[in-house]
Every structure is written in C-alpha cells, then in structure tokens.
PDB file of C-alpha atoms in Angstrom:
ATOM      1  CA  UNK A   1      88.056 138.029 121.835  1.00  0.00           C
ATOM      2  CA  UNK A   2      84.459 138.883 122.659  1.00  0.00           C
ATOM      3  CA  UNK A   3      85.174 142.600 122.283  1.00  0.00           C
ATOM      4  CA  UNK A   4      86.528 142.006 118.776  1.00  0.00           C
ATOM      5  CA  UNK A   5      83.542 139.791 117.962  1.00  0.00           C
ATOM      6  CA  UNK A   6      81.188 142.532 119.137  1.00  0.00           C
ATOM      7  CA  UNK A   7      82.965 145.117 116.989  1.00  0.00           C
ATOM      8  CA  UNK A   8      82.730 142.841 113.936  1.00  0.00           C
ATOM      9  CA  UNK A   9      79.032 142.254 114.600  1.00  0.00           C
ATOM     10  CA  UNK A  10      78.324 145.991 114.859  1.00  0.00           C
ATOM     11  CA  UNK A  11      80.460 147.121 111.908  1.00  0.00           C
ATOM     12  CA  UNK A  12      79.039 144.373 109.700  1.00  0.00           C
ATOM     13  CA  UNK A  13      75.461 144.718 110.915  1.00  0.00           C
ATOM     14  CA  UNK A  14      72.953 143.332 108.371  1.00  0.00           C
ATOM     15  CA  UNK A  15      71.304 146.724 107.926  1.00  0.00           C
ATOM     16  CA  UNK A  16      74.625 148.228 106.817  1.00  0.00           C
ATOM     17  CA  UNK A  17      75.599 145.696 104.171  1.00  0.00           C
ATOM     18  CA  UNK A  18      73.422 147.170 101.398  1.00  0.00           C
ATOM     19  CA  UNK A  19      75.264 150.467 101.757  1.00  0.00           C
ATOM     20  CA  UNK A  20      78.604 148.622 101.776  1.00  0.00           C
ATOM     21  CA  UNK A  21      77.600 146.761  98.622  1.00  0.00           C
ATOM     22  CA  UNK A  22      76.681 149.981  96.819  1.00  0.00           C
ATOM     23  CA  UNK A  23      79.998 151.501  97.935  1.00  0.00           C
ATOM     24  CA  UNK A  24      81.856 148.515  96.467  1.00  0.00           C
ATOM     25  CA  UNK A  25      80.235 149.158  93.092  1.00  0.00           C
ATOM     26  CA  UNK A  26      80.764 152.899  93.496  1.00  0.00           C
ATOM     27  CA  UNK A  27      84.541 152.565  93.928  1.00  0.00           C
ATOM     28  CA  UNK A  28      85.396 149.393  92.012  1.00  0.00           C
ATOM     29  CA  UNK A  29      82.841 149.293  89.172  1.00  0.00           C
ATOM     30  CA  UNK A  30      81.222 152.776  89.042  1.00  0.00           C
ATOM     31  CA  UNK A  31      79.851 152.340  85.542  1.00  0.00           C
ATOM     32  CA  UNK A  32      77.614 149.549  86.823  1.00  0.00           C
ATOM     33  CA  UNK A  33      75.448 151.938  88.857  1.00  0.00           C
ATOM     34  CA  UNK A  34      74.656 154.122  85.829  1.00  0.00           C
ATOM     35  CA  UNK A  35      75.019 157.231  87.984  1.00  0.00           C
ATOM     36  CA  UNK A  36      77.077 160.317  87.189  1.00  0.00           C
ATOM     37  CA  UNK A  37      79.967 161.115  89.516  1.00  0.00           C
ATOM     38  CA  UNK A  38      78.195 164.276  90.676  1.00  0.00           C
ATOM     39  CA  UNK A  39      75.164 162.296  91.855  1.00  0.00           C
ATOM     40  CA  UNK A  40      76.975 159.219  93.184  1.00  0.00           C
ATOM     41  CA  UNK A  41      77.293 160.385  96.786  1.00  0.00           C
ATOM     42  CA  UNK A  42      73.648 161.454  96.831  1.00  0.00           C
ATOM     43  CA  UNK A  43      72.552 157.972  95.761  1.00  0.00           C
ATOM     44  CA  UNK A  44      74.778 156.311  98.381  1.00  0.00           C
ATOM     45  CA  UNK A  45      73.351 158.605 101.066  1.00  0.00           C
ATOM     46  CA  UNK A  46      69.832 157.828  99.893  1.00  0.00           C
ATOM     47  CA  UNK A  47      70.493 154.082 100.070  1.00  0.00           C
ATOM     48  CA  UNK A  48      71.935 154.521 103.573  1.00  0.00           C
ATOM     49  CA  UNK A  49      68.842 156.423 104.687  1.00  0.00           C
ATOM     50  CA  UNK A  50      66.365 153.895 103.323  1.00  0.00           C
ATOM     51  CA  UNK A  51      68.207 150.686 104.194  1.00  0.00           C
ATOM     52  CA  UNK A  52      69.799 151.599 107.534  1.00  0.00           C
ATOM     53  CA  UNK A  53      68.449 154.757 109.192  1.00  0.00           C
ATOM     54  CA  UNK A  54      64.739 153.978 108.757  1.00  0.00           C
ATOM     55  CA  UNK A  55      64.974 150.255 109.688  1.00  0.00           C
ATOM     56  CA  UNK A  56      67.232 151.085 112.663  1.00  0.00           C
ATOM     57  CA  UNK A  57      64.742 153.703 113.835  1.00  0.00           C
ATOM     58  CA  UNK A  58      62.028 151.059 113.575  1.00  0.00           C
ATOM     59  CA  UNK A  59      64.015 148.745 115.862  1.00  0.00           C
ATOM     60  CA  UNK A  60      64.514 151.550 118.385  1.00  0.00           C
ATOM     61  CA  UNK A  61      60.781 152.276 118.429  1.00  0.00           C
ATOM     62  CA  UNK A  62      59.964 148.586 118.977  1.00  0.00           C
ATOM     63  CA  UNK A  63      62.506 148.454 121.802  1.00  0.00           C
ATOM     64  CA  UNK A  64      61.128 151.632 123.378  1.00  0.00           C
ATOM     65  CA  UNK A  65      57.600 150.235 123.458  1.00  0.00           C
ATOM     66  CA  UNK A  66      58.767 146.874 124.770  1.00  0.00           C
ATOM     67  CA  UNK A  67      57.908 144.818 121.689  1.00  0.00           C
ATOM     68  CA  UNK A  68      61.444 143.431 121.766  1.00  0.00           C
ATOM     69  CA  UNK A  69      63.648 142.882 124.804  1.00  0.00           C
ATOM     70  CA  UNK A  70      66.927 143.607 123.022  1.00  0.00           C
ATOM     71  CA  UNK A  71      68.115 145.208 119.797  1.00  0.00           C
ATOM     72  CA  UNK A  72      70.205 142.059 119.276  1.00  0.00           C
ATOM     73  CA  UNK A  73      67.014 140.008 118.791  1.00  0.00           C
ATOM     74  CA  UNK A  74      68.450 136.920 120.427  1.00  0.00           C
ATOM     75  CA  UNK A  75      65.123 135.080 120.639  1.00  0.00           C
ATOM     76  CA  UNK A  76      63.476 133.767 117.475  1.00  0.00           C
ATOM     77  CA  UNK A  77      60.024 134.636 118.796  1.00  0.00           C
ATOM     78  CA  UNK A  78      60.937 138.327 118.968  1.00  0.00           C
ATOM     79  CA  UNK A  79      62.363 138.451 115.472  1.00  0.00           C
ATOM     80  CA  UNK A  80      59.201 138.104 113.411  1.00  0.00           C
ATOM     81  CA  UNK A  81      57.653 141.536 114.076  1.00  0.00           C
ATOM     82  CA  UNK A  82      60.881 143.524 113.447  1.00  0.00           C
ATOM     83  CA  UNK A  83      61.614 141.471 110.335  1.00  0.00           C
ATOM     84  CA  UNK A  84      58.144 142.143 108.944  1.00  0.00           C
ATOM     85  CA  UNK A  85      58.446 145.893 109.523  1.00  0.00           C
ATOM     86  CA  UNK A  86      61.980 146.030 108.124  1.00  0.00           C
ATOM     87  CA  UNK A  87      60.876 143.941 105.158  1.00  0.00           C
ATOM     88  CA  UNK A  88      58.050 146.382 104.466  1.00  0.00           C
ATOM     89  CA  UNK A  89      60.496 149.303 104.598  1.00  0.00           C
ATOM     90  CA  UNK A  90      62.740 147.562 102.066  1.00  0.00           C
ATOM     91  CA  UNK A  91      59.774 146.715  99.827  1.00  0.00           C
ATOM     92  CA  UNK A  92      58.620 150.347  99.834  1.00  0.00           C
ATOM     93  CA  UNK A  93      62.197 151.551  99.226  1.00  0.00           C
ATOM     94  CA  UNK A  94      62.642 149.137  96.320  1.00  0.00           C
ATOM     95  CA  UNK A  95      59.303 150.107  94.783  1.00  0.00           C
ATOM     96  CA  UNK A  96      60.276 153.752  95.153  1.00  0.00           C
ATOM     97  CA  UNK A  97      63.558 153.130  93.349  1.00  0.00           C
ATOM     98  CA  UNK A  98      61.788 151.323  90.498  1.00  0.00           C
ATOM     99  CA  UNK A  99      59.078 153.990  90.299  1.00  0.00           C
ATOM    100  CA  UNK A 100      60.956 157.254  90.781  1.00  0.00           C
ATOM    101  CA  UNK A 101      64.531 156.246  89.880  1.00  0.00           C
ATOM    102  CA  UNK A 102      63.829 153.838  87.048  1.00  0.00           C
ATOM    103  CA  UNK A 103      66.999 154.933  85.239  1.00  0.00           C
ATOM    104  CA  UNK A 104      69.061 153.241  87.970  1.00  0.00           C
ATOM    105  CA  UNK A 105      68.313 149.874  86.417  1.00  0.00           C
ATOM    106  CA  UNK A 106      71.199 147.898  87.901  1.00  0.00           C
ATOM    107  CA  UNK A 107      70.930 149.406  91.369  1.00  0.00           C
ATOM    108  CA  UNK A 108      67.207 148.687  91.394  1.00  0.00           C
ATOM    109  CA  UNK A 109      67.860 145.040  90.596  1.00  0.00           C
ATOM    110  CA  UNK A 110      70.389 144.807  93.429  1.00  0.00           C
ATOM    111  CA  UNK A 111      67.824 146.364  95.768  1.00  0.00           C
ATOM    112  CA  UNK A 112      65.309 143.752  94.635  1.00  0.00           C
ATOM    113  CA  UNK A 113      67.729 140.922  95.446  1.00  0.00           C
ATOM    114  CA  UNK A 114      68.362 142.354  98.918  1.00  0.00           C
ATOM    115  CA  UNK A 115      64.623 142.721  99.530  1.00  0.00           C
ATOM    116  CA  UNK A 116      64.043 139.109  98.511  1.00  0.00           C
ATOM    117  CA  UNK A 117      66.740 138.090 101.011  1.00  0.00           C
ATOM    118  CA  UNK A 118      64.858 139.869 103.781  1.00  0.00           C
ATOM    119  CA  UNK A 119      61.594 138.269 102.708  1.00  0.00           C
ATOM    120  CA  UNK A 120      63.097 134.791 102.732  1.00  0.00           C
ATOM    121  CA  UNK A 121      64.808 135.466 106.079  1.00  0.00           C
ATOM    122  CA  UNK A 122      61.420 136.438 107.516  1.00  0.00           C
ATOM    123  CA  UNK A 123      59.757 133.281 106.229  1.00  0.00           C
ATOM    124  CA  UNK A 124      62.594 131.094 107.515  1.00  0.00           C
ATOM    125  CA  UNK A 125      62.306 132.766 110.921  1.00  0.00           C
ATOM    126  CA  UNK A 126      58.780 131.371 111.228  1.00  0.00           C
ATOM    127  CA  UNK A 127      60.330 127.922 111.560  1.00  0.00           C
ATOM    128  CA  UNK A 128      64.025 128.237 112.407  1.00  0.00           C
ATOM    129  CA  UNK A 129      66.505 130.702 113.843  1.00  0.00           C
ATOM    130  CA  UNK A 130      69.387 131.477 111.502  1.00  0.00           C
ATOM    131  CA  UNK A 131      72.118 134.102 111.619  1.00  0.00           C
ATOM    132  CA  UNK A 132      70.994 137.184 109.706  1.00  0.00           C
ATOM    133  CA  UNK A 133      74.532 138.563 110.003  1.00  0.00           C
ATOM    134  CA  UNK A 134      75.806 135.507 108.141  1.00  0.00           C
ATOM    135  CA  UNK A 135      72.947 135.643 105.641  1.00  0.00           C
ATOM    136  CA  UNK A 136      73.617 139.300 104.839  1.00  0.00           C
ATOM    137  CA  UNK A 137      77.360 138.876 104.319  1.00  0.00           C
ATOM    138  CA  UNK A 138      76.826 135.634 102.418  1.00  0.00           C
ATOM    139  CA  UNK A 139      74.387 137.541 100.229  1.00  0.00           C
ATOM    140  CA  UNK A 140      76.979 140.223  99.458  1.00  0.00           C
ATOM    141  CA  UNK A 141      79.514 137.548  98.509  1.00  0.00           C
ATOM    142  CA  UNK A 142      76.843 135.786  96.442  1.00  0.00           C
ATOM    143  CA  UNK A 143      76.040 138.961  94.529  1.00  0.00           C
ATOM    144  CA  UNK A 144      79.691 139.814  93.876  1.00  0.00           C
ATOM    145  CA  UNK A 145      80.800 136.346  92.778  1.00  0.00           C
ATOM    146  CA  UNK A 146      78.906 136.241  89.425  1.00  0.00           C
ATOM    147  CA  UNK A 147      79.880 139.834  88.630  1.00  0.00           C
ATOM    148  CA  UNK A 148      83.496 138.983  89.379  1.00  0.00           C
ATOM    149  CA  UNK A 149      83.331 136.126  86.896  1.00  0.00           C
ATOM    150  CA  UNK A 150      81.696 138.321  84.249  1.00  0.00           C
ATOM    151  CA  UNK A 151      84.067 141.267  84.684  1.00  0.00           C
ATOM    152  CA  UNK A 152      87.151 140.655  82.551  1.00  0.00           C
ATOM    153  CA  UNK A 153      89.116 143.497  84.177  1.00  0.00           C
ATOM    154  CA  UNK A 154      89.129 141.736  87.549  1.00  0.00           C
ATOM    155  CA  UNK A 155      88.017 144.942  89.265  1.00  0.00           C
ATOM    156  CA  UNK A 156      85.872 143.033  91.732  1.00  0.00           C
ATOM    157  CA  UNK A 157      88.408 140.311  92.567  1.00  0.00           C
ATOM    158  CA  UNK A 158      89.676 141.946  95.762  1.00  0.00           C
ATOM    159  CA  UNK A 159      86.225 143.071  97.022  1.00  0.00           C
ATOM    160  CA  UNK A 160      84.856 139.564  96.389  1.00  0.00           C
ATOM    161  CA  UNK A 161      87.721 137.936  98.279  1.00  0.00           C
ATOM    162  CA  UNK A 162      87.257 140.431 101.132  1.00  0.00           C
ATOM    163  CA  UNK A 163      83.491 139.733 101.212  1.00  0.00           C
ATOM    164  CA  UNK A 164      84.132 135.999 101.506  1.00  0.00           C
ATOM    165  CA  UNK A 165      86.697 136.561 104.263  1.00  0.00           C
ATOM    166  CA  UNK A 166      84.336 138.891 106.132  1.00  0.00           C
ATOM    167  CA  UNK A 167      81.565 136.320 105.862  1.00  0.00           C
ATOM    168  CA  UNK A 168      83.829 133.903 107.705  1.00  0.00           C
ATOM    169  CA  UNK A 169      84.714 136.610 110.236  1.00  0.00           C
ATOM    170  CA  UNK A 170      81.048 137.349 110.914  1.00  0.00           C
ATOM    171  CA  UNK A 171      80.262 133.661 111.349  1.00  0.00           C
ATOM    172  CA  UNK A 172      83.130 133.330 113.835  1.00  0.00           C
ATOM    173  CA  UNK A 173      82.043 136.489 115.670  1.00  0.00           C
ATOM    174  CA  UNK A 174      78.467 135.287 116.093  1.00  0.00           C
ATOM    175  CA  UNK A 175      79.731 131.980 117.442  1.00  0.00           C
ATOM    176  CA  UNK A 176      82.165 133.701 119.816  1.00  0.00           C
ATOM    177  CA  UNK A 177      79.321 135.780 121.230  1.00  0.00           C
ATOM    178  CA  UNK A 178      77.170 132.659 121.631  1.00  0.00           C
ATOM    179  CA  UNK A 179      74.487 134.441 119.610  1.00  0.00           C
ATOM    180  CA  UNK A 180      74.090 131.452 117.297  1.00  0.00           C
ATOM    181  CA  UNK A 181      74.987 127.814 116.914  1.00  0.00           C
ATOM    182  CA  UNK A 182      77.301 126.597 114.174  1.00  0.00           C
ATOM    183  CA  UNK A 183      74.285 125.289 112.273  1.00  0.00           C
ATOM    184  CA  UNK A 184      72.556 128.682 112.413  1.00  0.00           C
ATOM    185  CA  UNK A 185      75.530 130.636 111.073  1.00  0.00           C
ATOM    186  CA  UNK A 186      76.268 127.988 108.438  1.00  0.00           C
ATOM    187  CA  UNK A 187      72.672 127.915 107.186  1.00  0.00           C
ATOM    188  CA  UNK A 188      72.522 131.715 107.194  1.00  0.00           C
ATOM    189  CA  UNK A 189      75.657 132.050 105.075  1.00  0.00           C
ATOM    190  CA  UNK A 190      74.530 129.451 102.550  1.00  0.00           C
ATOM    191  CA  UNK A 191      71.020 130.892 102.221  1.00  0.00           C
ATOM    192  CA  UNK A 192      72.464 134.362 101.580  1.00  0.00           C
ATOM    193  CA  UNK A 193      75.053 133.038  99.145  1.00  0.00           C
ATOM    194  CA  UNK A 194      72.484 131.095  97.118  1.00  0.00           C
ATOM    195  CA  UNK A 195      69.999 133.977  96.990  1.00  0.00           C
ATOM    196  CA  UNK A 196      72.722 136.393  95.888  1.00  0.00           C
ATOM    197  CA  UNK A 197      74.057 134.146  93.133  1.00  0.00           C
ATOM    198  CA  UNK A 198      70.584 133.124  91.914  1.00  0.00           C
ATOM    199  CA  UNK A 199      69.336 136.714  91.930  1.00  0.00           C
ATOM    200  CA  UNK A 200      72.225 137.962  89.820  1.00  0.00           C
ATOM    201  CA  UNK A 201      71.900 135.087  87.349  1.00  0.00           C
ATOM    202  CA  UNK A 202      68.148 135.651  86.934  1.00  0.00           C
ATOM    203  CA  UNK A 203      68.153 139.461  86.786  1.00  0.00           C
ATOM    204  CA  UNK A 204      71.398 140.178  84.954  1.00  0.00           C
TER     205      UNK A 204
END
C-alpha cells in the first residue's frame, strides 16, 4: 500500500501538475491555448522547464547545501525557504509569459492562477502545515470545473472527473504515508479548489 502511495505522490508531484494541466488543454481543448499545432509541443516543453525542472533543481541545491533535510519537506519549518524560491521562479516565469508570449492569453492566465496558488500556499505555511500535493490537485480540479461547465461539447468532462478522482487518490496517498493529517490534506484540497474556481471566474 505504501509503495503505491509513494508512486502516486511522485507521479502527481505538485511541480508536475502545471504541465499536466497544459497537456489536458492540449489534447482535449487545443483551441483554448491559442497555439498552432506546430508550436504546441514547444510550449508544453517550455512550461515543463519553467514549472518543474527549474524548481526541482532549486530543491536539489537546497538539499545539497543542507538548507532542507529532505526533498519531501516533512517539517513545516523547512518549507518556507523552498516555497519562497519556487514562488519567485513561478513569478518570473509568469511575467516572462506575459511579457514575451503575450499572444498566449489563456495560458498566461492559467499560469497566473497557478502562481497565486503558490503564493497563498507560502503564506499559509507561515502559520499551518497543509498538503501541497492536495492543494495542487485540488487546484487543477478547480480550474477545470468552470471550463467544463462552460464547454458545451463536454470535451473536459472526462479530464475533470479524472482530476477529482486523482485529488482523492493523492489525499489518500499522503495519509497512507503519514506525511499529513486528515485535516492537512482536506484543507489543502479545498484551498486549491477554491483558488482554481475563483481564478477562472475572475480571469475568464
């Protein structure tokens, strides 16, 4: 059970969910991204670089220099510094998208919502420990839900249902690994869900 929970936690790592979200739009609602088919893979790769590779490298550097005792960031006290650095990376990436790739209007707005999630997660971490895994997956579900309602073709119905199911799977996995309490995973999921829904309503 713990092996499966570990696999779920790694595959659905918070730093990967932005790429997953862009891939959902790429395959199920490609017109939303306002990107030609020829450039689609380049954009996905660029998102992966900025939202996973660079933040992950930052975590490795912090671990190498002993600023954090584990990449899992089990202790709330160790989370603040990595979250601040990762947040800064996302802020710079989002500003870059708005500045240099302004034609990607919808993608830029999604990036902004994700960056706000990280900012709020960092602020919350000052006071409480919540599950960032749950927050990230809840955020994906929160972003997809309004689009699913607005899309008359139902193209996002299956991805939205899968996102909700995976949110539950992540919550269960974090509990199985004793990485979080029920309250921490529950609060994380709801915070992500509310930010995702609110962001879409305000920006779209």
